[in-house]
PDB file of C-alpha atoms and ligand atoms in Angstrom:
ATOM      1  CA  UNK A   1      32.513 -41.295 -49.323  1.00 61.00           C
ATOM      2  CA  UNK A   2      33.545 -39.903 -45.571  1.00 81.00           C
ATOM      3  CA  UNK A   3      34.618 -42.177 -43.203  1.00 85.00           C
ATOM      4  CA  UNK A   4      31.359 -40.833 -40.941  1.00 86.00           C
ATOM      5  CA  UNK A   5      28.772 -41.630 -44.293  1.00 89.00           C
ATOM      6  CA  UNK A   6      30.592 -44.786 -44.968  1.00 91.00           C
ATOM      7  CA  UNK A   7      29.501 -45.622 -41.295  1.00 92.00           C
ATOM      8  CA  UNK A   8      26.073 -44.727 -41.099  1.00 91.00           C
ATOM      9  CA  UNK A   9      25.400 -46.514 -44.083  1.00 91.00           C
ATOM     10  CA  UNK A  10      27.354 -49.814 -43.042  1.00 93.00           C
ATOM     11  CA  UNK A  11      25.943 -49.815 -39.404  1.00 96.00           C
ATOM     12  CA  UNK A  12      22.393 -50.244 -41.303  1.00 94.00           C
ATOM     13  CA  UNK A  13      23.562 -53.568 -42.832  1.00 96.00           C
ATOM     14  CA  UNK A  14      25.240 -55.382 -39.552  1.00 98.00           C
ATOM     15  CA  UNK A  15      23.217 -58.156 -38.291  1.00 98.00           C
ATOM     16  CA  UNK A  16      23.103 -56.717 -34.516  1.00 98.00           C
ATOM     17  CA  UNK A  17      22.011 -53.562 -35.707  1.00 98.00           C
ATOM     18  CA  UNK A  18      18.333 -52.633 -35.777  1.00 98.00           C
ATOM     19  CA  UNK A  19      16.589 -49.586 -36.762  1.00 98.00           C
ATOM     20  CA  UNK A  20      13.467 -48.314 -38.234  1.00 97.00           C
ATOM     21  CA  UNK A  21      10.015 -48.604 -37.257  1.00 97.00           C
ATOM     22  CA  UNK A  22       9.332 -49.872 -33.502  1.00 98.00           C
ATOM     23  CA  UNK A  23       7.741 -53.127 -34.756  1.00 97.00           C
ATOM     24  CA  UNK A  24       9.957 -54.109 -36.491  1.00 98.00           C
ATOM     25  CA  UNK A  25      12.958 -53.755 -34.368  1.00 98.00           C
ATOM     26  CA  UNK A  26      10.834 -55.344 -31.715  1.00 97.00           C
ATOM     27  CA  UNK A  27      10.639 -58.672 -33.918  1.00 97.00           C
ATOM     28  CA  UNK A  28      14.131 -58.383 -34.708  1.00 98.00           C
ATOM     29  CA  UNK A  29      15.630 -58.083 -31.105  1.00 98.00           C
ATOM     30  CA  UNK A  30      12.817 -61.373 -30.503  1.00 96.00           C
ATOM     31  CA  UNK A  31      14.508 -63.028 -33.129  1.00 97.00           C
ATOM     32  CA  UNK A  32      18.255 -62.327 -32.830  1.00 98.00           C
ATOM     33  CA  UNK A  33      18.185 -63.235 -28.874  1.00 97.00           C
ATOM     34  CA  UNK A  34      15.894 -65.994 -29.118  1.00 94.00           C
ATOM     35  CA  UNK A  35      15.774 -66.571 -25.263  1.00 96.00           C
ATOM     36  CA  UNK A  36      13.789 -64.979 -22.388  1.00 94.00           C
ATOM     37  CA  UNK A  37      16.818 -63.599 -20.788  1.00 96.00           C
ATOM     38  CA  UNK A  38      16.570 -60.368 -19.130  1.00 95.00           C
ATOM     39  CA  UNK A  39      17.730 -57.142 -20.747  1.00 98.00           C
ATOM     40  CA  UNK A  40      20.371 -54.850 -19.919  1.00 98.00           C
ATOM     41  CA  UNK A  41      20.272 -51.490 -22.051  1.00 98.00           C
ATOM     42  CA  UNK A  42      22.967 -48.834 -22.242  1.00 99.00           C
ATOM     43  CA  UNK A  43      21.308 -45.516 -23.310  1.00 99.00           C
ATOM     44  CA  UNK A  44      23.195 -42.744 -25.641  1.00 98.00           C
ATOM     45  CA  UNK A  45      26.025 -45.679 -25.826  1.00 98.00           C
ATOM     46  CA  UNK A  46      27.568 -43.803 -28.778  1.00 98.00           C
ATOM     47  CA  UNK A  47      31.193 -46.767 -29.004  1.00 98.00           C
ATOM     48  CA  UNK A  48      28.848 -48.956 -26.524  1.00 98.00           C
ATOM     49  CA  UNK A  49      31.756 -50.333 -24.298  1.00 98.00           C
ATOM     50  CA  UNK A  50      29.309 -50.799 -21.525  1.00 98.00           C
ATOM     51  CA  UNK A  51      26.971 -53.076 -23.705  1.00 98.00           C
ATOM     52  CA  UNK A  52      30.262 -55.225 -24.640  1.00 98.00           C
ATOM     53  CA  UNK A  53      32.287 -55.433 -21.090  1.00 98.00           C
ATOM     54  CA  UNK A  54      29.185 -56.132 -19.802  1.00 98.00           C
ATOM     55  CA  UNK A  55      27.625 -58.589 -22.259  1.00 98.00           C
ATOM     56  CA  UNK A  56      31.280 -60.503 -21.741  1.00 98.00           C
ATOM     57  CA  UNK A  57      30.870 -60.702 -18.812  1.00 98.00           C
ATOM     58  CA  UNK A  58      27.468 -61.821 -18.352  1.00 98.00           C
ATOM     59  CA  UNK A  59      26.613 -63.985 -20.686  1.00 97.00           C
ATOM     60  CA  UNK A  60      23.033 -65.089 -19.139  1.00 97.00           C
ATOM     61  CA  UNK A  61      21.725 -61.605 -20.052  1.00 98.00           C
ATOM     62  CA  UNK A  62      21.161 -59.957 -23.196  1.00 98.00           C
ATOM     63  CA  UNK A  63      22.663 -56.134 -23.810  1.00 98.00           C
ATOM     64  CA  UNK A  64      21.473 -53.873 -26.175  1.00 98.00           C
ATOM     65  CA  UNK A  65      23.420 -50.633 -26.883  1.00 98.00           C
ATOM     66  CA  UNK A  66      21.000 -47.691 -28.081  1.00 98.00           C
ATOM     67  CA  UNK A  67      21.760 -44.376 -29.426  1.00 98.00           C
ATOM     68  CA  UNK A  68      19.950 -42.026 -32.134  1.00 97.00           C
ATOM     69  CA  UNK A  69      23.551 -41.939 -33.898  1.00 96.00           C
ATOM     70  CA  UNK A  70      23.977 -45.151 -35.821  1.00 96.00           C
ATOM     71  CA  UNK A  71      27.859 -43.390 -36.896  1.00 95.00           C
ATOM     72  CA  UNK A  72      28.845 -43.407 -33.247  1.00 95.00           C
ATOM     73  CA  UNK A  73      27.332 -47.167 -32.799  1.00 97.00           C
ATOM     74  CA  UNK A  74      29.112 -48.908 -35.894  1.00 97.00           C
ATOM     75  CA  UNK A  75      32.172 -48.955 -33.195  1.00 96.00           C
ATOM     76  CA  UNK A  76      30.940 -51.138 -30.856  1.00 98.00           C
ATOM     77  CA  UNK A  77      28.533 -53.217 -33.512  1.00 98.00           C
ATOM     78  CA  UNK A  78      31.551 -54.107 -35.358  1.00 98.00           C
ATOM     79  CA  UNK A  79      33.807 -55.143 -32.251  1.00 98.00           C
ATOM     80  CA  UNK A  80      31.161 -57.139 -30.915  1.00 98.00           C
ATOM     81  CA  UNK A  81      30.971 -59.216 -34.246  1.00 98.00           C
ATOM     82  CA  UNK A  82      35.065 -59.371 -34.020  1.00 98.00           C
ATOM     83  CA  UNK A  83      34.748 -60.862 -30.274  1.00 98.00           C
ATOM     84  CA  UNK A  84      31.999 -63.034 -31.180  1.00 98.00           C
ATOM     85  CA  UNK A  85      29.877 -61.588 -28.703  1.00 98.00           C
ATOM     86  CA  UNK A  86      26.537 -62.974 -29.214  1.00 97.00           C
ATOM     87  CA  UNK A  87      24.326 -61.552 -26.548  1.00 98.00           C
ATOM     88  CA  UNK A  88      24.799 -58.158 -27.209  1.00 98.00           C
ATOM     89  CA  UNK A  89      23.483 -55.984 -29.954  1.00 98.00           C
ATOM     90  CA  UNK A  90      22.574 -52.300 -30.966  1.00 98.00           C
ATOM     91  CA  UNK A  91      19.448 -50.225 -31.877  1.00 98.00           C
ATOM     92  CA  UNK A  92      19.539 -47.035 -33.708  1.00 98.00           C
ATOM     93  CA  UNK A  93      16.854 -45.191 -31.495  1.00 98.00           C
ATOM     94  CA  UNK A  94      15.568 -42.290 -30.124  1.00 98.00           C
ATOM     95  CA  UNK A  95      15.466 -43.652 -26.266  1.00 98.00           C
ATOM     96  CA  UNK A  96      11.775 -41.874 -25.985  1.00 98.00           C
ATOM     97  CA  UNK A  97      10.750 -44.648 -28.058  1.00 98.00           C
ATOM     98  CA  UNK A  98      11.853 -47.623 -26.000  1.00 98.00           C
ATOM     99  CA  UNK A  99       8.749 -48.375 -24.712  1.00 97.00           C
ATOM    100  CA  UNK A 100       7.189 -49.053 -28.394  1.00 97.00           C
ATOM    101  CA  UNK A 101      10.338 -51.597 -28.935  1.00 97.00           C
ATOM    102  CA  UNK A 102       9.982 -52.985 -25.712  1.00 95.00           C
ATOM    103  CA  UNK A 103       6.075 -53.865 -24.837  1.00 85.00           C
ATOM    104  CA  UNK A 104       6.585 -55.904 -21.257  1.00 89.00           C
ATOM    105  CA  UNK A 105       8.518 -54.784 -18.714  1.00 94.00           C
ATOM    106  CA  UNK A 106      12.112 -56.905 -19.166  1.00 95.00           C
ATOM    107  CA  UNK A 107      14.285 -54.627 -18.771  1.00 98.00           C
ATOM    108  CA  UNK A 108      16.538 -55.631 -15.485  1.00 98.00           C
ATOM    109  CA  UNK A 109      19.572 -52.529 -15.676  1.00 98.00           C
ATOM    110  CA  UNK A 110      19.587 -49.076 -17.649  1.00 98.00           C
ATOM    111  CA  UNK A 111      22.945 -47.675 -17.942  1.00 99.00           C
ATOM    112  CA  UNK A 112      23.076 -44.026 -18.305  1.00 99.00           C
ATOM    113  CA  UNK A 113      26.882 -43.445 -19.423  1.00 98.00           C
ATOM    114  CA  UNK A 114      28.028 -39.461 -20.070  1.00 98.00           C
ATOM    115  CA  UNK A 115      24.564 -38.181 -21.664  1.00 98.00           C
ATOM    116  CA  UNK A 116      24.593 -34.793 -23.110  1.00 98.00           C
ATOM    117  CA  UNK A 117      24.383 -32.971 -20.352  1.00 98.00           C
ATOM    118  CA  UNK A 118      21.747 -29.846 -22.336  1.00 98.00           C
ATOM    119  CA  UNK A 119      22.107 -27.190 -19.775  1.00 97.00           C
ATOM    120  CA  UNK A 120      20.136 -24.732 -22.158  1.00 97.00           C
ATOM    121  CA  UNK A 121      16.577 -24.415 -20.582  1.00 96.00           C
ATOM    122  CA  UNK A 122      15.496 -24.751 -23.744  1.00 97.00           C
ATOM    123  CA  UNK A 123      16.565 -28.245 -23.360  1.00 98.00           C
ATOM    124  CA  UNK A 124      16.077 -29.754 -20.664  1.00 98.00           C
ATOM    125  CA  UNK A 125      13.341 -32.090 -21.845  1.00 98.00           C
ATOM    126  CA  UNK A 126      16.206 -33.609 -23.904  1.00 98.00           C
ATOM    127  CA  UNK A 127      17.804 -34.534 -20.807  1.00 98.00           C
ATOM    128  CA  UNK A 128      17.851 -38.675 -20.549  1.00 98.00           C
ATOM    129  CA  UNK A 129      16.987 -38.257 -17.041  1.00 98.00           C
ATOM    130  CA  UNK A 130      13.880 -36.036 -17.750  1.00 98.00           C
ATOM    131  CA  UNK A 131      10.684 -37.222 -16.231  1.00 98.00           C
ATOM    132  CA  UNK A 132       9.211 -37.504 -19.662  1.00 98.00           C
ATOM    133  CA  UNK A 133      12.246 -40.339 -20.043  1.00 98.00           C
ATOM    134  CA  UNK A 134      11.552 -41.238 -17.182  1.00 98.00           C
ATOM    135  CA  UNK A 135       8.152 -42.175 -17.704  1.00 98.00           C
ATOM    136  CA  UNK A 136       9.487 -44.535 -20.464  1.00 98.00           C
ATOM    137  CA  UNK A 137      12.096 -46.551 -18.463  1.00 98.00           C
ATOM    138  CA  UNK A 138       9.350 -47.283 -15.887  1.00 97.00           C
ATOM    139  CA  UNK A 139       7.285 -48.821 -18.427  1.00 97.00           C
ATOM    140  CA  UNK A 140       9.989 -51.508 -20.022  1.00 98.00           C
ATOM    141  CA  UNK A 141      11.786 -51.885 -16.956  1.00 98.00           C
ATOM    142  CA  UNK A 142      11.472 -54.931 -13.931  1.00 97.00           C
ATOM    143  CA  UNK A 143       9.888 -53.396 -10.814  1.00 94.00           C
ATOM    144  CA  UNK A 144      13.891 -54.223  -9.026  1.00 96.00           C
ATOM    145  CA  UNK A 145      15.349 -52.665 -11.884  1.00 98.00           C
ATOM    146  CA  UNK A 146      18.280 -50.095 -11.658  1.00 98.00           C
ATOM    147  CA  UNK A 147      19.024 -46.977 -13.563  1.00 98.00           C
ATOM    148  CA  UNK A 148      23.277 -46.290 -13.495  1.00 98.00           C
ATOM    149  CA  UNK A 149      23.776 -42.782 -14.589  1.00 99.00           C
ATOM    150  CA  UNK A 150      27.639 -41.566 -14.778  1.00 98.00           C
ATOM    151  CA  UNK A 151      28.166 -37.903 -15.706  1.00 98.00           C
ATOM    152  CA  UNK A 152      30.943 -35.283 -15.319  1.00 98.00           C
ATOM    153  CA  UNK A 153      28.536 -32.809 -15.398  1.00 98.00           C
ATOM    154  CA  UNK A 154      27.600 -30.841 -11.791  1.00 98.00           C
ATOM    155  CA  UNK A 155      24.658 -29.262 -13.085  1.00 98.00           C
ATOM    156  CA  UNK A 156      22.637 -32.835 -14.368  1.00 98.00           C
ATOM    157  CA  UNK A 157      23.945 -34.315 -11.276  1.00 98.00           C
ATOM    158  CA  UNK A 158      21.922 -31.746  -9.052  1.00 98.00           C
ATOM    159  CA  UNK A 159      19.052 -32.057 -11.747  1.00 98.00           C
ATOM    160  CA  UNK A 160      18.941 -36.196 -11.366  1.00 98.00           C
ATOM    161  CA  UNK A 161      18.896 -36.156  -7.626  1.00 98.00           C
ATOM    162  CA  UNK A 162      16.215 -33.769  -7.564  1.00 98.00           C
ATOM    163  CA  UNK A 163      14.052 -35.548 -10.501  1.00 98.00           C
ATOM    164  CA  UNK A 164      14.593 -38.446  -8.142  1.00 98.00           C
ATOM    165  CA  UNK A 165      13.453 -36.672  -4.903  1.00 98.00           C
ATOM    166  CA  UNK A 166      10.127 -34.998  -6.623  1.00 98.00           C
ATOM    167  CA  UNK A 167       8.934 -38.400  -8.002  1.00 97.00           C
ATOM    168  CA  UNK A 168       9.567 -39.944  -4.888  1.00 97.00           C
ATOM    169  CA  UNK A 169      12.272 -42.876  -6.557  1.00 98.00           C
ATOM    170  CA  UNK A 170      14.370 -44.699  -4.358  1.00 98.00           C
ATOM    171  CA  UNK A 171      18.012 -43.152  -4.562  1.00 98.00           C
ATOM    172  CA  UNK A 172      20.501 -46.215  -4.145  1.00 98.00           C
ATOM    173  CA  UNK A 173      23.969 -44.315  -4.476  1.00 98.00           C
ATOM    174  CA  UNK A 174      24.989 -41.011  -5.480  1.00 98.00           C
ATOM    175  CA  UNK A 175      28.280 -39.408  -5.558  1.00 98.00           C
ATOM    176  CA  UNK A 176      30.262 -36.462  -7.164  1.00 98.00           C
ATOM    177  CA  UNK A 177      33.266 -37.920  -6.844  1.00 98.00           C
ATOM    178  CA  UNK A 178      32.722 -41.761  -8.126  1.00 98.00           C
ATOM    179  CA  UNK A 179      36.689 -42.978  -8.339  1.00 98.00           C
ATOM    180  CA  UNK A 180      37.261 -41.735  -4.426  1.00 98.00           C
ATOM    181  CA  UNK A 181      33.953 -43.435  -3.115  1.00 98.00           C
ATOM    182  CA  UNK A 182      33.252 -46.995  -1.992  1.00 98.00           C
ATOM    183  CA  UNK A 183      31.141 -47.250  -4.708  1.00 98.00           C
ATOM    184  CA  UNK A 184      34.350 -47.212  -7.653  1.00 98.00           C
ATOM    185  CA  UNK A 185      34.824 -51.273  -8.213  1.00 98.00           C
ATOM    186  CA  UNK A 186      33.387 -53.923 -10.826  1.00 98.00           C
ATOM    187  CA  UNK A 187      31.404 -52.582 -13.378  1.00 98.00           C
ATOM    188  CA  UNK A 188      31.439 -48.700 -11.976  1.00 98.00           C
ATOM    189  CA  UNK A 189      34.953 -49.017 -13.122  1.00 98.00           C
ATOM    190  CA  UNK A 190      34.551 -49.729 -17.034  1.00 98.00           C
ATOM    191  CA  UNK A 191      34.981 -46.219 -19.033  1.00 98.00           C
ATOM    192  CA  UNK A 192      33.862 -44.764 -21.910  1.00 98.00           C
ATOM    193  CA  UNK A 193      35.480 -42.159 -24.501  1.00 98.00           C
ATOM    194  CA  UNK A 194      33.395 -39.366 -22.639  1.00 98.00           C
ATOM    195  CA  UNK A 195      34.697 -40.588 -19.438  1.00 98.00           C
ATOM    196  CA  UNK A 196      38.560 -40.777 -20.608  1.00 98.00           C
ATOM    197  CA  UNK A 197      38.691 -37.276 -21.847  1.00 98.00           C
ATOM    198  CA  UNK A 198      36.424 -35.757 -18.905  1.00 98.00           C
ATOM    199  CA  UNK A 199      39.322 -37.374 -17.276  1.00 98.00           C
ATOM    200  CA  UNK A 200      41.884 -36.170 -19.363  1.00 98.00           C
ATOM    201  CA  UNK A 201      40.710 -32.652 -18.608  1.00 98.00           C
ATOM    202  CA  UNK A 202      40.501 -33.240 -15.117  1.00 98.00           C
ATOM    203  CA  UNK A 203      37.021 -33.414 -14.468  1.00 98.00           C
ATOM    204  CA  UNK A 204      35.714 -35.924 -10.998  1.00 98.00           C
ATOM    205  CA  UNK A 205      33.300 -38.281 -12.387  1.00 98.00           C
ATOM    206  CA  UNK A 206      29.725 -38.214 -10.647  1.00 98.00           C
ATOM    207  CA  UNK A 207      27.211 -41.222 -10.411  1.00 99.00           C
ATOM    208  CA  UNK A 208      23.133 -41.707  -9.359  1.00 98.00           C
ATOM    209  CA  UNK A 209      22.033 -44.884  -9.050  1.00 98.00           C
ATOM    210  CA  UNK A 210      17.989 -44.863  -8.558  1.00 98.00           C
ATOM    211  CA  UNK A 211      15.236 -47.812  -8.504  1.00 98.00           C
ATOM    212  CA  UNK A 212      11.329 -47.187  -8.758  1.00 97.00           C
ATOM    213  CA  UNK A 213      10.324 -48.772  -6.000  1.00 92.00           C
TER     214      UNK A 213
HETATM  215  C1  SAM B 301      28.143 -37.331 -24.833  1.00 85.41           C
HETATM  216  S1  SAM B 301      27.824 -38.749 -25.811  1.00 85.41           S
HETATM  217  C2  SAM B 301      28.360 -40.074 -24.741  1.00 85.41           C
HETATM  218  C3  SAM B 301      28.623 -41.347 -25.477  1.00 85.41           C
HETATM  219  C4  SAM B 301      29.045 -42.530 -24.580  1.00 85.41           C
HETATM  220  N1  SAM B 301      27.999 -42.893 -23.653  1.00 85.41           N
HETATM  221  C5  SAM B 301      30.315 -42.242 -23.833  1.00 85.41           C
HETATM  222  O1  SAM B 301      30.254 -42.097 -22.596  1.00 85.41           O
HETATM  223  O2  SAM B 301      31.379 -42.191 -24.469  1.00 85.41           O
HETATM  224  C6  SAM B 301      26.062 -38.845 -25.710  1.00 85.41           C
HETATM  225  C7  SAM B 301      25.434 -39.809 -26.705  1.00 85.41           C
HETATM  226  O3  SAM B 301      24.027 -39.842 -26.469  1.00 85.41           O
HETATM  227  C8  SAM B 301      23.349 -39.890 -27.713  1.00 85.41           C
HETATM  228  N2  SAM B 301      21.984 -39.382 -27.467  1.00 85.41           N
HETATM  229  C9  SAM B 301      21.614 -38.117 -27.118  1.00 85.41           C
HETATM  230  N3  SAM B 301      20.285 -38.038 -26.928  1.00 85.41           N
HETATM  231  C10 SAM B 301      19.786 -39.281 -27.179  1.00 85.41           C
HETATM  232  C11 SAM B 301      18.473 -39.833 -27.186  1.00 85.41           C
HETATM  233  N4  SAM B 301      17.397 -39.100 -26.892  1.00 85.41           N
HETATM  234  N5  SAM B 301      18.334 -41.145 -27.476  1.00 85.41           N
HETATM  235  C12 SAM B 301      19.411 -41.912 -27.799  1.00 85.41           C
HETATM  236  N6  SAM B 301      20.677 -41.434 -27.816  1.00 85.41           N
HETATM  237  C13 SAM B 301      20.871 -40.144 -27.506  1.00 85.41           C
HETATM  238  C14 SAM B 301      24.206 -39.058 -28.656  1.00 85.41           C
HETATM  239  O4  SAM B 301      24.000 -39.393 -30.009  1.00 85.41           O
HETATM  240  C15 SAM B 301      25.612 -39.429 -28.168  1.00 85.41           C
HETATM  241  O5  SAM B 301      26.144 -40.527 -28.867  1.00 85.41           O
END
């Protein structure tokens, strides 16, 4: 079998990997935490290394690491079982379905790391900063909650500060040039594969930060 099927089918079997229907993740992230910690989630996490600096770093909070991909979260599944990192785990999800995994609002931090960045009109619904996304994150999240999204991308920068401005959110930071503003220390300094080769290639790395109220 290829090393990307041998993944996908192994993610399915890790203990700190859920998937399937909403339900029945939602009793399984219950059970696996089994504490009324707040969550942190890291959306389109693909290797996750936000859910696992973060989750070792905090280890009062629970992470979860979600992406539609379960080949691209097998990565940072596995390490976290290496490291013994017990307060972090992984959902195999569509993130327009958060809000049937997650029925009360306990979600403290969103963590929007490199999305896709779909400039096809076509597609721009499929953009994780959509209002129709948008709409979901509201629902799951703490009324102080914040939403971290990191991009390379110019275009979905402009597009998430204007989604911001037409539904009136409360814009905390935003940057297009993240590593030469005041805002580049602690955890706006971890990077992801994305982020390395947008590096690489010489791209500046931009960030939003928003709130709802
Ligand atoms: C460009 S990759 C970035 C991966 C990682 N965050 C990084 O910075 O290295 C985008 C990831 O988002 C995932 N993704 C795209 N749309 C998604 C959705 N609606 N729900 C969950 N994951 C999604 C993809 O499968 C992919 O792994």
């Amino acid at each position: 079998m290829r090393r990307k099927g041998r993944k996908q089918k192994e993610v399915r079997i890790l203990p700190n990997v859920f998937h399937g229907k909403p339900e029945i993740i939602s009793e399984s992230v219950q059970k696996y935490f089994k504490n009324k910690n707040p969550f942190v989630l890291e959306l389109g996490c693909g290797n996750g290394e936000y859910t696992l600096a973060l989750a070792q770093k905090y280890p009062d909070k629970n992470f979860i690491g979600v992406d539609l991909k379960g080949s691209r979260i097998w990565t940072g599944a596995k390490k976290a079982l290496e490291l013994s990192v017990t307060n972090a785990a992984f959902i195999i999800t569509k993130a327009d379905r958060l809000h049937l995994i997650f029925n009360n609002p306990i979600v403290e931090e969103i963590w929007i790391p490199f999305p896709n960045p779909f400039p096809l009109r076509r597609s721009i619904k499929q953009r994780l900063v959509h209002k129709r996304f948008l709409d979901v994150y509201r629902n799951i999240c703490l009324p102080e909650a914040k939403i971290h999204l990191k991009t390379d991308d110019e275009n979905l920068y402009n597009y998430a500060v204007k989604v911001i401005e037409d539904e009136k959110l409360n814009l905390v930071a935003a940057t297009e040039d993240l590593y030469k503003s005041d805002f580049y220390k602690d955890e706006l300094t971890i990077q992801t594969k994305y982020e390395l080769q947008h590096l690489n290639d010489g791209k500046t790395i931009k960030y939003v930060c928003f709130k709802f109220q």
